[in-house]
Amino acid sequence: MNVTVWNENVHEKTEPAVLEVHPHGLHETLKGIIQEIPEAKVRVATLDMPSAGLPQEVLDTTDVLVWWAHMAHEKVPDDVVDAVCKRVLAGMGLIVLHSGHYSKVLQRLLGTTCDLRWRDGAYERLFCIEPSHPIAEGIPPVIELGIDECYGERFDIPKPDDVIFSGWFDIGETFRSGCTWTRGYGKIFYFQPGHETNRSYYNPHVRRIIQNACKWACPKVYRGEFGAPEIRPTLEESRLGPETSAK
Ligand code: ZN
């Protein structure tokens, strides 16, 4: 399983408080989480690299792309957004974290604004409400997360395939914190925790959720491998010969 962790890497250059929590950047913190999966090979990519860190040869060898972003959504070149979305439709898994909800990639794939209600940090409790889902494997019914940024409903997303985690904040908000979708051959997971100055990515349950999500989203089949889109005989043509169904 080849995982690429993409981070815009902007806060890290301007806010010392972020480096106190993520000394080598959010991408290295996230890489450390995913490297705990024995079968995972993990790379990092950042916006300041050529082609925003995601040239075609990187995408072509990525099974799961993990996306963290906040300040610089508009700076991601449209041709990179196009290539990422195309690769997801062909089968690449996509894990979008926290403020990545506003990324062009997620907005394009979901077709909505992905807008939400926002408040500053609050105490968050995360409820696992779909415990039989593979992303919930080994996760307790309730996670006492501590302080993270408060996101609230309505979260402007299309109906998810599954809502696995529901966030509750002690200032009176709830949020669909862990949602999945299928787009083309690709699986998508959005997961809310992970504000840049909070410590949610050091919570062992959050780490397990991100690891489970990478394993779940890793494609079993890519679009080309399934036989599309070339023309092939219909089952009737195969059985009876082409003349039978040609009219
Ligand atoms: Zn945030």
Tab-separated table of C-alpha atoms in Angstrom, residues 8-247:
chain	number	residue	atom	x	y	z
A	8	GLU	CA	-0.101	22.597	2.294
A	9	ASN	CA	2.689	23.297	4.845
A	10	VAL	CA	1.801	26.968	5.325
A	11	HIS	CA	1.038	27.312	9.059
A	12	GLU	CA	4.335	25.613	9.824
A	13	LYS	CA	6.294	28.495	8.262
A	14	THR	CA	4.494	31.340	10.014
A	15	GLU	CA	3.188	30.113	13.383
A	16	PRO	CA	5.659	28.840	15.998
A	17	ALA	CA	2.732	27.399	18.011
A	18	VAL	CA	2.147	24.863	15.220
A	19	LEU	CA	5.751	23.652	15.338
A	20	GLU	CA	5.402	23.103	19.075
A	21	VAL	CA	2.723	20.495	18.332
A	22	HIS	CA	4.133	19.260	15.004
A	23	PRO	CA	7.910	19.888	15.161
A	24	HIS	CA	8.515	18.613	11.615
A	25	GLY	CA	5.194	19.735	10.138
A	26	LEU	CA	1.753	18.135	10.045
A	27	HIS	CA	2.828	15.956	7.115
A	28	GLU	CA	5.556	14.306	9.203
A	29	THR	CA	3.167	13.779	12.135
A	30	LEU	CA	0.679	12.118	9.789
A	31	LYS	CA	3.418	10.111	8.075
A	32	GLY	CA	4.416	8.774	11.513
A	33	ILE	CA	0.848	7.596	12.109
A	34	ILE	CA	0.559	5.768	8.798
A	35	GLN	CA	4.042	4.250	8.983
A	36	GLU	CA	2.776	2.184	11.902
A	37	ILE	CA	0.826	0.118	9.324
A	38	PRO	CA	3.299	-2.681	8.464
A	39	GLU	CA	2.343	-2.886	4.782
A	40	ALA	CA	2.366	0.892	4.181
A	41	LYS	CA	5.030	2.769	2.226
A	42	VAL	CA	4.547	6.454	3.004
A	43	ARG	CA	5.740	9.568	1.154
A	44	VAL	CA	5.085	13.207	1.936
A	45	ALA	CA	4.221	15.935	-0.563
A	46	THR	CA	3.738	19.654	0.061
A	47	LEU	CA	2.372	22.620	-1.855
A	48	ASP	CA	5.817	24.232	-2.164
A	49	MET	CA	7.198	21.289	-4.186
A	50	PRO	CA	7.123	21.304	-8.021
A	51	SER	CA	3.613	20.455	-9.297
A	52	ALA	CA	2.419	21.048	-5.708
A	53	GLY	CA	4.149	17.774	-4.803
A	54	LEU	CA	1.723	15.740	-6.903
A	55	PRO	CA	3.114	15.240	-10.417
A	56	GLN	CA	1.407	12.490	-12.405
A	57	GLU	CA	4.102	9.917	-11.607
A	58	VAL	CA	3.436	10.389	-7.866
A	59	LEU	CA	-0.333	10.074	-8.310
A	60	ASP	CA	0.111	7.030	-10.552
A	61	THR	CA	1.973	5.256	-7.755
A	62	THR	CA	-0.312	6.369	-4.905
A	63	ASP	CA	-2.999	4.006	-3.595
A	64	VAL	CA	-4.205	6.323	-0.840
A	65	LEU	CA	-3.800	10.113	-0.706
A	66	VAL	CA	-4.118	11.814	2.699
A	67	TRP	CA	-4.939	15.539	2.474
A	68	TRP	CA	-4.423	18.235	5.142
A	69	ALA	CA	-4.984	21.878	4.160
A	70	HIS	CA	-6.393	25.116	5.513
A	71	MET	CA	-5.019	28.461	4.297
A	72	ALA	CA	-4.015	27.783	0.724
A	73	HIS	CA	-6.844	25.856	-0.969
A	74	GLU	CA	-6.908	28.367	-3.833
A	75	LYS	CA	-3.172	27.991	-4.425
A	76	VAL	CA	-3.510	24.351	-5.472
A	77	PRO	CA	-3.246	24.486	-9.284
A	78	ASP	CA	-6.379	23.424	-11.134
A	79	ASP	CA	-4.473	20.914	-13.265
A	80	VAL	CA	-3.335	19.182	-10.060
A	81	VAL	CA	-6.935	19.169	-8.776
A	82	ASP	CA	-8.039	17.656	-12.098
A	83	ALA	CA	-5.382	14.945	-11.909
A	84	VAL	CA	-6.183	14.064	-8.274
A	85	CYS	CA	-9.918	13.811	-8.976
A	86	LYS	CA	-9.299	11.682	-12.077
A	87	ARG	CA	-7.098	9.341	-10.055
A	88	VAL	CA	-9.757	9.031	-7.308
A	89	LEU	CA	-12.387	8.166	-9.928
A	90	ALA	CA	-10.000	5.472	-11.189
A	91	GLY	CA	-9.680	3.944	-7.709
A	92	MET	CA	-7.206	5.870	-5.518
A	93	GLY	CA	-8.428	6.253	-1.936
A	94	LEU	CA	-8.719	9.775	-0.508
A	95	ILE	CA	-8.609	10.689	3.191
A	96	VAL	CA	-9.465	14.361	3.771
A	97	LEU	CA	-8.646	15.697	7.210
A	98	HIS	CA	-10.024	18.580	9.259
A	99	SER	CA	-9.990	21.917	7.343
A	100	GLY	CA	-9.433	20.034	4.098
A	101	HIS	CA	-13.247	20.065	3.913
A	102	TYR	CA	-12.865	23.268	1.859
A	103	SER	CA	-10.280	21.848	-0.535
A	104	LYS	CA	-11.029	22.126	-4.227
A	105	VAL	CA	-10.485	18.380	-4.500
A	106	LEU	CA	-13.231	17.492	-1.998
A	107	GLN	CA	-15.631	20.152	-3.274
A	108	ARG	CA	-15.191	18.844	-6.823
A	109	LEU	CA	-15.653	15.201	-5.903
A	110	LEU	CA	-18.676	15.803	-3.647
A	111	GLY	CA	-20.272	18.520	-5.778
A	112	THR	CA	-21.296	20.743	-2.839
A	113	THR	CA	-19.721	23.683	-0.972
A	114	CYS	CA	-18.659	21.532	2.043
A	115	ASP	CA	-19.446	24.619	4.146
A	116	LEU	CA	-19.993	24.260	7.892
A	117	ARG	CA	-20.545	26.242	11.088
A	118	TRP	CA	-17.288	27.157	12.791
A	119	ARG	CA	-16.357	28.010	16.377
A	120	ASP	CA	-12.966	28.159	18.037
A	121	GLY	CA	-11.634	25.322	20.193
A	122	ALA	CA	-14.046	23.406	22.425
A	123	TYR	CA	-14.046	20.137	24.334
A	124	GLU	CA	-14.924	17.364	21.909
A	125	ARG	CA	-16.279	13.899	22.529
A	126	LEU	CA	-16.331	11.615	19.502
A	127	PHE	CA	-19.029	8.927	19.309
A	128	CYS	CA	-18.486	5.827	17.176
A	129	ILE	CA	-21.943	5.324	15.699
A	130	GLU	CA	-21.208	2.678	13.029
A	131	PRO	CA	-19.070	0.196	14.972
A	132	SER	CA	-19.238	-2.559	12.334
A	133	HIS	CA	-17.545	-0.360	9.697
A	134	PRO	CA	-13.906	-1.320	8.958
A	135	ILE	CA	-12.771	2.227	9.870
A	136	ALA	CA	-14.220	1.705	13.370
A	137	GLU	CA	-12.308	-1.521	14.034
A	138	GLY	CA	-10.796	-1.436	17.531
A	139	ILE	CA	-12.372	1.937	18.351
A	140	PRO	CA	-14.344	2.343	21.614
A	141	PRO	CA	-17.943	3.651	21.636
A	142	VAL	CA	-16.822	7.065	22.928
A	143	ILE	CA	-13.495	8.880	22.567
A	144	GLU	CA	-12.773	11.714	24.998
A	145	LEU	CA	-10.829	13.800	22.514
A	146	GLY	CA	-10.155	16.974	24.484
A	147	ILE	CA	-9.888	20.399	22.862
A	148	ASP	CA	-10.189	20.607	19.099
A	149	GLU	CA	-11.680	23.130	16.722
A	150	CYS	CA	-15.476	23.091	16.819
A	151	TYR	CA	-17.252	22.363	13.550
A	152	GLY	CA	-21.057	22.365	13.488
A	153	GLU	CA	-24.010	21.487	11.301
A	154	ARG	CA	-25.146	21.956	8.799
A	155	PHE	CA	-22.168	20.457	7.049
A	156	ASP	CA	-23.015	21.015	3.379
A	157	ILE	CA	-22.165	17.592	1.998
A	158	PRO	CA	-24.139	15.103	-0.061
A	159	LYS	CA	-25.585	12.192	1.910
A	160	PRO	CA	-22.616	10.040	2.963
A	161	ASP	CA	-22.474	6.295	2.328
A	162	ASP	CA	-21.810	5.978	6.076
A	163	VAL	CA	-21.496	8.356	9.000
A	164	ILE	CA	-19.112	6.507	11.292
A	165	PHE	CA	-18.268	9.177	13.871
A	166	SER	CA	-20.396	11.875	15.406
A	167	GLY	CA	-18.670	14.748	17.206
A	168	TRP	CA	-20.188	16.476	20.250
A	169	PHE	CA	-18.806	19.782	21.529
A	170	ASP	CA	-19.417	21.165	25.001
A	171	ILE	CA	-20.455	24.546	23.638
A	172	GLY	CA	-23.570	23.008	22.117
A	173	GLU	CA	-22.701	21.754	18.632
A	174	THR	CA	-22.767	18.366	16.952
A	175	PHE	CA	-21.083	17.378	13.704
A	176	ARG	CA	-20.859	14.449	11.301
A	177	SER	CA	-17.147	14.029	12.046
A	178	GLY	CA	-16.375	10.878	10.070
A	179	CYS	CA	-18.125	10.278	6.737
A	180	THR	CA	-17.524	8.076	3.701
A	181	TRP	CA	-18.456	8.327	0.038
A	182	THR	CA	-17.726	6.362	-3.110
A	183	ARG	CA	-16.863	8.259	-6.279
A	184	GLY	CA	-16.199	6.193	-9.364
A	185	TYR	CA	-13.887	3.399	-8.236
A	186	GLY	CA	-12.477	5.495	-5.359
A	187	LYS	CA	-13.337	5.534	-1.685
A	188	ILE	CA	-13.343	8.824	0.246
A	189	PHE	CA	-13.236	9.382	4.026
A	190	TYR	CA	-13.579	12.785	5.646
A	191	PHE	CA	-12.459	13.060	9.306
A	192	GLN	CA	-12.897	16.268	11.310
A	193	PRO	CA	-10.310	16.235	14.169
A	194	GLY	CA	-6.856	17.724	13.673
A	195	HIS	CA	-6.662	21.503	14.091
A	196	GLU	CA	-3.023	22.534	13.674
A	197	THR	CA	-2.483	23.702	17.275
A	198	ASN	CA	-4.385	20.840	18.951
A	199	ARG	CA	-3.037	17.416	19.785
A	200	SER	CA	-5.721	15.126	18.356
A	201	TYR	CA	-3.242	13.334	16.067
A	202	TYR	CA	-1.443	12.048	19.180
A	203	ASN	CA	-4.626	10.416	20.497
A	204	PRO	CA	-4.183	6.631	20.024
A	205	HIS	CA	-7.796	6.161	18.864
A	206	VAL	CA	-7.512	8.959	16.287
A	207	ARG	CA	-4.292	7.373	15.029
A	208	ARG	CA	-6.029	4.007	14.720
A	209	ILE	CA	-8.945	5.602	12.826
A	210	ILE	CA	-6.561	7.172	10.288
A	211	GLN	CA	-4.721	3.860	9.898
A	212	ASN	CA	-8.005	1.949	9.483
A	213	ALA	CA	-9.148	4.527	6.933
A	214	CYS	CA	-6.011	4.062	4.825
A	215	LYS	CA	-6.506	0.290	4.805
A	216	TRP	CA	-10.222	0.636	3.968
A	217	ALA	CA	-9.628	3.155	1.165
A	218	CYS	CA	-6.776	1.219	-0.444
A	219	PRO	CA	-8.208	0.060	-3.785
A	220	LYS	CA	-8.809	-3.610	-4.495
A	221	VAL	CA	-9.313	-2.802	-8.166
A	222	TYR	CA	-8.569	0.136	-10.456
A	223	ARG	CA	-10.865	1.252	-13.253
A	224	GLY	CA	-8.677	0.010	-16.108
A	225	GLU	CA	-8.239	-3.379	-14.477
A	226	PHE	CA	-11.989	-3.962	-14.339
A	227	GLY	CA	-12.272	-3.911	-18.105
A	228	ALA	CA	-13.659	-0.435	-18.712
A	229	PRO	CA	-13.909	1.433	-20.919
A	230	GLU	CA	-13.026	-0.619	-24.011
A	231	ILE	CA	-15.824	-2.170	-26.047
A	232	ARG	CA	-16.251	-5.819	-25.286
A	233	PRO	CA	-18.839	-8.348	-26.476
A	234	THR	CA	-22.040	-8.407	-24.484
A	235	LEU	CA	-22.749	-11.647	-22.678
A	236	GLU	CA	-25.387	-12.451	-25.324
A	237	GLU	CA	-22.864	-11.882	-28.141
A	238	SER	CA	-20.363	-14.120	-26.387
A	239	ARG	CA	-22.928	-16.896	-26.064
A	240	LEU	CA	-24.818	-16.665	-29.366
A	241	GLY	CA	-22.459	-14.850	-31.748
A	242	PRO	CA	-22.439	-11.204	-32.878
A	243	GLU	CA	-25.267	-11.479	-35.509
A	244	THR	CA	-27.857	-12.344	-32.883
A	245	SER	CA	-27.745	-9.059	-31.050
A	246	ALA	CA	-26.369	-6.797	-33.809
A	247	LYS	CA	-29.835	-5.518	-34.775
